[in-house]
Structures are given as structure tokens and as C-alpha cells.
């Protein structure tokens, strides 16, 4: 009995199964994994094992063996099989089985299909008047494309002859039986299996057209130009001793005149909590990759960061944990520092803002701005708690929501979690102090404001010059602030924890956290070196380029407020050249939540057993550069197992273990041919892409170029089969040595390119290779492949047994266990939540969630009348639709509640979602319908915002979403929080609307 060995979903296996159906041969099918150590070398799949222990590794040869042609048609069939193997099959594999999109391949496929369609014109079969091996082979490889509705519509709709032929053969009994035996998914999944099983060398390395038929499709995919080949050959033969050496990292890094001085900062993480994965990729990890890359380019690089420690949030956390503000900062500073150390973040200095340097610089910059006429004072009304003897910041006051139609009684001083709208603390109904529960009173207080309108002309000019180097979302956010016009912003507060204001009459106040926080970059620099001004106020002839890495919610403070402060000081401070902002990283399509235990936080990652390098790799692979992305356990396992284990690790281990076992741990003599230089040209192309991507901080693209290099290496090794060549002649053995030598040098290159992304893996690999990082700059991009001498460039330090690049597989069972571990606690039932909230509220201020007057029909009628009058006034005033549309939505919602109240004579809110006063239970059907409506409306809002539509277009849809969420909240038994807290920029008084 013969045996077919194949991986799942590989269309090449269909060739053999259909072919055997046309004969009486007894053939068994075994589905195997590519990593199975029992597979016969060189592990091409599928392959056919014959009874005499012979192996046929080429699927077309195996199909011919099972279903040989008649002598009359043999030459024509052979030409078609050769065309399929060298042109059609690799084009399909690389176009649909590769994550890297290539527009050239689409054109090539269309050319191939056009020729095939013409071949089938007025014919039922490719050759002769019955099915031949040519029909089986070509039909099988096209079947996944034909069966996938989307791909078929895009690529086959214009080729009627092919479609008819595919349909005819699909109904033939031998083809039908084969599809029953080998069930296969259509579309890209099948071509991924084909690419991984066949391990094509490359479309361009198989460079010479092998099709003899006059009008056969030509192979024009990913061609390497003569110029690229020539450059690769010259680079390989260059004296590598002349290449620049990496500079030794100095203990204190200062800018150097005439050099490229790169100053990198990461948004200062707030000290009051543990950072989650989204926080980590949004700032410190992204900045670290760029800093490591910059050092590899021999740029003079300084990377600083630290914890942001002043402000209301710290005071709130201190109250929660019963500690002083300093104790809270000390506790969480250590947590942050240890987390970043485990993630291998290469700060030159990690400091904190609650240090004397911060006080000195913050007060100094304020006095300079005041002296230059950019400050003024103004009296503002705030809530003051007489019992606590303190003014209440937004987070320290709660009360009834002031927004019409919302009856939520636990709104905070900055936003309402019931309706999701922003709130001004002084407008809260029945406000109460969050600390003691007593009722605060309005009290006036003088505060300092920064006069941003005066600085606006300077900012306009500065942004025009600076913003071309920013990420797109940073440009959009900054320009939208300017377009709306800047307003004076309050920069002081009546708090205790912060930098004191150094002016008589104000010494009991502190600076607002977003005036103080960006100055932390300067104070942390000063705590790093007394010569910090060389970075912030560089001397003549010294250029400093400043990079800021952050999530998009921090953009207004880095693009508007802090630059305005620096420009207003007029001291020649360095301002940011590159704001590199990310979107948000979600957790399994939801939110990270520390309180509910949902998602992975920095200290949890260490406990999973997954190395920090794998965490770094995956977070950078899914980095939310242009839109929000999600962390997924299943996707983490897939990327780890396919890209790190099967692609990168597989290539490095095969190359170096082969050198260890067959060439005495040295790189053998190499005699390169055109095929080798083609590989080097392809890798140089990827290297150029890597450098270009990282220079623009496109970190996701950089990691994909690394994986493409190892993919090219895997295909090259499979095509050349050095394990076979070693058993041949002396020339074959030299050829085997050349292949392994080239692959070993590629491993050296990969070790360097991996350093910014996976520093531990890079260091381990370089130790095994007995080599170090090399300089990567655009100038030397063609000379980066390190040869290190003629025949024995380095000695491998491989250990006996074991792998060299060790990546462990993440099993499905592990994924399920981790999903459950980080899925969070079950939500509290509505009744228990209500009880808990009631217990938490002061008894003398106990207010039920739905006031009694909200149940009265007459009260609702009055609310409807007021709202209708408001809408009329807005419309008659000629206001824009974006202004009055949200008020119309509120009016319609009130009218619905009134109608229900009039019908039932009871609670309109509860009846509208099928609840009763007697049992206070939710109607599951109504809840489900509302959940579906919320999800659908959420998609509408997301798409509008991501499309870049104006606020007037998406604001009405947001209001609809909030109204639906409010209904869902009531239907579920308790108010529903907004899906993402309004950014601190707005929740803490919108940069100056002081309360």
C-alpha cells in the first residue's frame, strides 16, 4: 500500500487523491503536522511513500506516477505540469498564502488565468477528450480559489471557460470522492497550507522561465533587477573590516556637535495604577524599539521616562488605600519600574515628577511665562466642602446628572456614567463630597490661566513646520484644536498634592497636573545629568531631534499645551519634531479593567510563563498604529507558533544546527552563484524596507520585514536541499557548504534586526554565533550581510543538543486556561449592585437611583415641554444641525417615556424595557434586543469616526448610541458605564474649564 502524507487543507494533496481514484492503486492518506519529527526529509508536503521505501516529494511527479499519461499526449501534459509547478502554483501560494500583499502578483495571476482560459476555449479538457493528469493537477490547485465566493468573484469572473471546466470536473465521480475523503477549506487557508508545505524557494529565485510552450504564461513575479543582483554581489565581496563599528554606550549621554542627536521620551505613565498591555505598547515599548534602533544606527541617543505623580488621581488613590500621597507614589513607582525592567525597556533614566527638580523647573517656567505676559488671574466658582475644609476637584464630588432626560444620581464632577455626557461639577444636582458625604457650597477662588489665544499665532507657525514628522492621528488632533480656536486654560488648583505656586496670595495652591506633567521630561533629564540643558537648550552647531511616543489621548498636551509653554518662555527650548501616537489596544474586543480583573496587566504577564520577548513581539505585531486593535490569546498563540516557531526559529535552527553537525561549528567555504545573490538581493530589499519603516516609527512594518527575510531563507534552503547535496560529489558538497554559509550569515543579520524587538533572543543568538550587533544605516544598507572573512568567518558556540533559537509552542490548552484566568470577575447582579451602592452612600444623603418625581406623568410632560422649547429656540436661531440634532434626540426619547407612562400609569423608565416595580427583574428578550441595537449603533459610530468624518456627521449618531445605552442600563437593572472613560484631557476640566 502507498501512503500520502499531507498537512491539512493543502490543495496539492488533492492532486494525488484524485489521481489514485483513476487507478486501482491502494493508497492511504495520513494527515500530519509540519513539525512532526517522523516526517521524511526534506519535509515537503504532500509526498508519496512507495512500498519499496522510495519517496516522491514532488506532487506533480507523484500524480504522474499514480495516473501516467498515454504516449500520445505525454509531452503536452508534461509541459502543463511544469507550468503549473513553476508559475501557477507558486503565484497562488505567494498571493493568498502570504501575509505580505503584493499587487504585482495579482497582475501575474490574471495573465496566467487568461492563458489557461484561452487553452480551454471550445474544449472540455486541457489535453485530448478525457481527463488527464494535467486536468487533475491544475484543477486541484485552482479549487480553493474557485470555491471561495469572494476570491472567485474577484479573480475568475472574467474567465468563463475556466469556470465551466471547474464546474464540470467538480461533478465528476473521482473528483467528488476525493473531496469527500480530503475535506478542505476554501480560500486563503488552503494556500497558506500550500505555501508552508511546499516551501517554494521564491518566485524570483526560480528565475529562469521553464515553460517551453510557445504561449504559456510567463513568470514575472517579484523579479530581481540586474542592478540589485550586481549590488548584492559587490556588497558580499566588500571588505567588511571597513564597516563602521557600533559606538560604546556612554554612562551619561550628551548631545555631540555635528552628530545626529536623538532625544526620545515616552508619555509619563500615571503612577496611581498598574499599567496594562495597552499602556505598555502605547508609550514605553514603542519608544524602546525606536531607541534601540536609533542606537544600532550609531545615532547619539537618549531615552528618558518616569512616573507622573502629582494630581487629583493620586489623592483619590491615596484615600482608597489609606496611604499618604507620597506612600502611594513610592509604592506604584516601584511597581512601574519593575514591570518595565521585566519588559526590557532600555531607559537611559527612569525618574519621577515628585522630585525637587520638578518643583524648581515648574516654578521657573511659570514665572518666565508670567513675566512674558502669557498669564493672568481670574475668579472661578468651585465647590467647597466646609467639613473637609477643601475645594473639591471633579473626582471628589458626586451628585445628580444635570443633563436633561438623565436621572442618574451618581454622576461624577467631570462626567456622568449614566448618559455618558461631560458634566460641570458646579451644575450637579444635590452635590455631595465623595470624602465625607456632606453637601459642598459654591465658593469663589482666584486662579492662574495661561493665555493660549496670545500664543496661537506662534503655535500655528510651529505646527506647520513640525507636524509633517508626526503620526497622522497626532496631526489631525492638533489641527482640530487649532481649528476650533484656543481658549485660556486654568493651570492652578486648590489642592495640597502638587507643585506649589510661587506667588504671594497663591502659595496655598498647586499647579494643575497637565501644566506640571510635561515639564517632567525636563526635570527627569535634570535628575539624570546636571548638563540637561544641553539637550533642552542645545548650543549653536548642535542639533537635537525630539521624539515623543504616546497614545492618542495625550496628543493635545504634547502638541498644544507644552509647546505653547516652551515657545512662550522664549528661551530657545527644543520642541518636539516627531509625535508618534498610537490608537487604543483593546482586550479580546473589550476593555482592560483592573477593578474587574479583565485583561493582562504588566505584573500579570510575568506569571504566565511566556517570555518577555514573546510579549514584546506580539504587542508590536498588533501595535494599533492607524486604528484600534485587540489583544487576543488565540492570535498570540497563532503568531508565536507560526511566525516565531515555524518561520523564524525553524530557519535559524536548521541553518546553524546543520553547520554545527556537518561543518565542525564553522561556516564552510562558499562559492556563490546567481541563485545565492538573488536571495541576498531579496533580503537586502527587505532590509531597506526595515530601515525605512523604523525611521518613520512604523514598527509593525519593521517586524514583518524581519519575518520575510527568514521566510526567504527557509524557501532557499528547501529548494537547495544541502542535506542531499552532502551525499553527492565534491562540487555538490561545496554547494551544500555555500547554502549553509549564506544561511548562517542571514542568521547573523536577523540577530541584529531582532535586537530592537526581541533583545533577549537577539543576545542569545549572537552568543551562539560568537558575533555582535552591526551598524544599520541607510548608507550601509547594501553592506549589512555580515560575511566576516573568506571561509571561516566565525565559530558557533552551539551547545550539544537543544535548539539555538528556542521558541516554545503555546498549546491550545494553555490558551484556554489563560483566557479564563484573565476573563475577570462576574458582574455583580443588579440587586446586589444597588444594595452595595446604597450602603456606600452617606445615610443623611441617601437618594434612590430613580427619584419619585421621575415616575410622575406630569413631571415628564414638563420635561418634554422644556426640551421642545429648547429645540425650537435652537432651530429658529439658525444654529447648525450638529448643535440641535442631539437635543432633538433627547426630546424624542422623553416623548417615548411620556407615552408609556400615560398608557401604564406607572414607572415609564422601567415599563419601557419590560420591568415591574414588584420584582425589579429584567426582561431578557428586551435586554438582548437593546444589546444588539447598541452593538449595531456602536459599529456605525466607529466607522464614521475612523473615516475621518466631521463631528457634525458623527455627533448625532453618538447621541443615539448614548440613548440606547441608557435604555440598556435601565433594562439591565443599573446604570451602564461608558465604554471608554472620557480622556483625562476632557474629564479633568478639558484643559481649563476649571470647576
Tab-separated table of C-alpha atoms in Angstrom, residues 260-416:
chain	number	residue	atom	x	y	z
A	260	UNK	CA	22.672	63.116	14.836
A	261	UNK	CA	21.380	63.561	18.392
A	262	UNK	CA	18.113	61.738	19.040
A	263	UNK	CA	16.168	62.604	22.205
A	264	UNK	CA	13.347	60.119	22.918
A	265	UNK	CA	10.635	60.478	25.539
A	266	UNK	CA	7.707	58.259	26.346
A	267	UNK	CA	4.483	59.691	27.767
A	268	UNK	CA	4.904	59.623	31.525
A	269	UNK	CA	2.689	56.797	32.882
A	270	UNK	CA	0.404	57.940	35.688
A	271	UNK	CA	1.548	56.498	38.991
A	272	UNK	CA	-1.839	55.644	40.511
A	273	UNK	CA	-2.295	52.209	38.933
A	274	UNK	CA	-0.618	49.190	37.330
A	275	UNK	CA	-0.059	49.624	33.560
A	276	UNK	CA	-1.861	47.172	31.278
A	277	UNK	CA	-0.701	45.923	27.878
A	278	UNK	CA	-2.366	48.823	26.076
A	279	UNK	CA	-0.493	51.331	28.232
A	280	UNK	CA	2.783	49.496	27.625
A	281	UNK	CA	2.575	49.328	23.824
A	282	UNK	CA	1.133	52.849	23.629
A	283	UNK	CA	4.200	54.516	25.073
A	284	UNK	CA	7.212	52.818	26.700
A	285	UNK	CA	7.550	49.719	24.477
A	286	UNK	CA	7.139	51.629	21.225
A	287	UNK	CA	9.691	54.201	22.386
A	288	UNK	CA	12.088	51.430	23.415
A	289	UNK	CA	12.075	49.793	19.971
A	290	UNK	CA	12.816	53.121	18.340
A	291	UNK	CA	15.575	53.899	20.868
A	292	UNK	CA	17.274	50.541	20.302
A	293	UNK	CA	17.042	51.011	16.532
A	294	UNK	CA	18.470	54.524	16.811
A	295	UNK	CA	21.452	53.209	18.777
A	296	UNK	CA	22.003	50.495	16.124
A	297	UNK	CA	22.205	53.304	13.574
A	298	UNK	CA	25.025	54.832	15.687
A	299	UNK	CA	22.943	57.905	16.460
A	300	UNK	CA	23.718	59.647	19.724
A	301	UNK	CA	20.555	58.593	21.581
A	302	UNK	CA	18.999	59.487	24.942
A	303	UNK	CA	15.797	57.747	26.116
A	304	UNK	CA	14.131	59.001	29.302
A	305	UNK	CA	10.817	58.415	31.044
A	306	UNK	CA	9.326	58.348	34.534
A	307	UNK	CA	6.129	58.313	36.538
A	308	UNK	CA	3.708	61.242	36.569
A	309	UNK	CA	2.931	61.599	40.291
A	310	UNK	CA	1.039	64.817	41.056
A	311	UNK	CA	-2.683	65.475	40.675
A	312	UNK	CA	-6.146	64.506	41.873
A	313	UNK	CA	-5.889	60.884	40.782
A	314	UNK	CA	-3.030	60.329	43.206
A	315	UNK	CA	-5.022	61.869	46.058
A	316	UNK	CA	-8.005	59.673	45.175
A	317	UNK	CA	-5.872	56.531	45.171
A	318	UNK	CA	-4.276	57.533	48.481
A	319	UNK	CA	-7.735	57.879	50.069
A	320	UNK	CA	-8.808	54.496	48.668
A	321	UNK	CA	-5.765	52.697	50.081
A	322	UNK	CA	-5.445	54.669	53.320
A	323	UNK	CA	-1.934	55.891	52.495
A	324	UNK	CA	-0.310	59.282	52.098
A	325	UNK	CA	0.245	60.606	48.556
A	326	UNK	CA	3.986	60.064	48.894
A	327	UNK	CA	3.471	56.472	50.060
A	328	UNK	CA	1.198	55.798	47.090
A	329	UNK	CA	3.779	57.249	44.693
A	330	UNK	CA	6.611	55.244	46.266
A	331	UNK	CA	4.559	52.044	46.057
A	332	UNK	CA	3.482	52.395	42.435
A	333	UNK	CA	6.775	53.850	41.204
A	334	UNK	CA	8.450	50.596	42.221
A	335	UNK	CA	5.683	48.565	40.511
A	336	UNK	CA	6.110	50.530	37.279
A	337	UNK	CA	9.904	50.347	37.397
A	338	UNK	CA	9.911	46.564	37.949
A	339	UNK	CA	7.386	45.956	35.172
A	340	UNK	CA	9.407	47.948	32.621
A	341	UNK	CA	12.578	46.223	33.714
A	342	UNK	CA	10.973	42.821	33.063
A	343	UNK	CA	9.818	44.011	29.631
A	344	UNK	CA	13.433	45.010	28.895
A	345	UNK	CA	12.740	48.696	28.348
A	346	UNK	CA	16.156	50.302	27.819
A	347	UNK	CA	15.687	53.666	29.534
A	348	UNK	CA	18.819	55.696	29.989
A	349	UNK	CA	16.989	57.039	33.020
A	350	UNK	CA	13.595	56.331	34.596
A	351	UNK	CA	12.661	59.035	37.069
A	352	UNK	CA	9.609	60.583	38.728
A	353	UNK	CA	7.962	64.002	38.889
A	354	UNK	CA	7.608	64.341	42.679
A	355	UNK	CA	11.241	65.401	42.995
A	356	UNK	CA	12.869	68.776	43.855
A	357	UNK	CA	13.967	69.249	40.214
A	358	UNK	CA	10.306	69.207	39.158
A	359	UNK	CA	9.356	71.918	41.639
A	360	UNK	CA	12.285	74.117	40.598
A	361	UNK	CA	11.708	73.860	36.837
A	362	UNK	CA	7.923	74.057	37.022
A	363	UNK	CA	8.010	77.238	39.117
A	364	UNK	CA	10.755	78.719	36.943
A	365	UNK	CA	8.843	78.158	33.684
A	366	UNK	CA	5.668	79.593	35.218
A	367	UNK	CA	7.470	82.748	36.357
A	368	UNK	CA	9.040	83.190	32.915
A	369	UNK	CA	5.658	82.835	31.169
A	370	UNK	CA	4.106	85.264	33.653
A	371	UNK	CA	6.946	87.727	33.081
A	372	UNK	CA	6.432	87.458	29.312
A	373	UNK	CA	2.737	88.349	29.658
A	374	UNK	CA	1.189	84.960	28.974
A	375	UNK	CA	-0.519	84.521	32.377
A	376	UNK	CA	-3.493	86.215	34.043
A	377	UNK	CA	-5.713	85.579	37.069
A	378	UNK	CA	-9.449	85.162	37.169
A	379	UNK	CA	-12.016	84.305	39.840
A	380	UNK	CA	-13.814	80.995	39.343
A	381	UNK	CA	-16.577	79.309	41.327
A	382	UNK	CA	-15.834	75.925	42.823
A	383	UNK	CA	-17.490	73.519	45.194
A	384	UNK	CA	-16.026	73.744	48.665
A	385	UNK	CA	-16.581	71.196	51.445
A	386	UNK	CA	-16.658	73.020	54.776
A	387	UNK	CA	-16.459	69.776	56.754
A	388	UNK	CA	-13.245	68.691	54.974
A	389	UNK	CA	-12.136	72.326	54.605
A	390	UNK	CA	-11.106	71.829	50.994
A	391	UNK	CA	-12.106	72.726	47.480
A	392	UNK	CA	-13.382	69.653	45.705
A	393	UNK	CA	-11.747	68.647	42.447
A	394	UNK	CA	-14.002	66.954	39.909
A	395	UNK	CA	-13.211	63.466	41.172
A	396	UNK	CA	-14.134	64.364	44.755
A	397	UNK	CA	-17.740	65.368	44.088
A	398	UNK	CA	-20.816	63.360	43.030
A	399	UNK	CA	-24.474	64.182	42.511
A	400	UNK	CA	-27.446	64.091	40.195
A	401	UNK	CA	-26.720	64.446	36.492
A	402	UNK	CA	-27.701	67.940	35.224
A	403	UNK	CA	-28.301	66.741	31.634
A	404	UNK	CA	-31.966	66.824	30.588
A	405	UNK	CA	-33.573	63.398	30.474
A	406	UNK	CA	-30.913	61.699	32.610
A	407	UNK	CA	-31.950	60.687	36.132
A	408	UNK	CA	-28.650	59.180	37.200
A	409	UNK	CA	-27.839	60.267	40.768
A	410	UNK	CA	-24.183	59.194	40.987
A	411	UNK	CA	-22.639	61.388	38.294
A	412	UNK	CA	-19.059	62.491	38.945
A	413	UNK	CA	-17.897	66.064	38.741
A	414	UNK	CA	-16.419	65.511	35.280
A	415	UNK	CA	-18.808	63.094	33.543
A	416	UNK	CA	-21.992	61.081	34.024
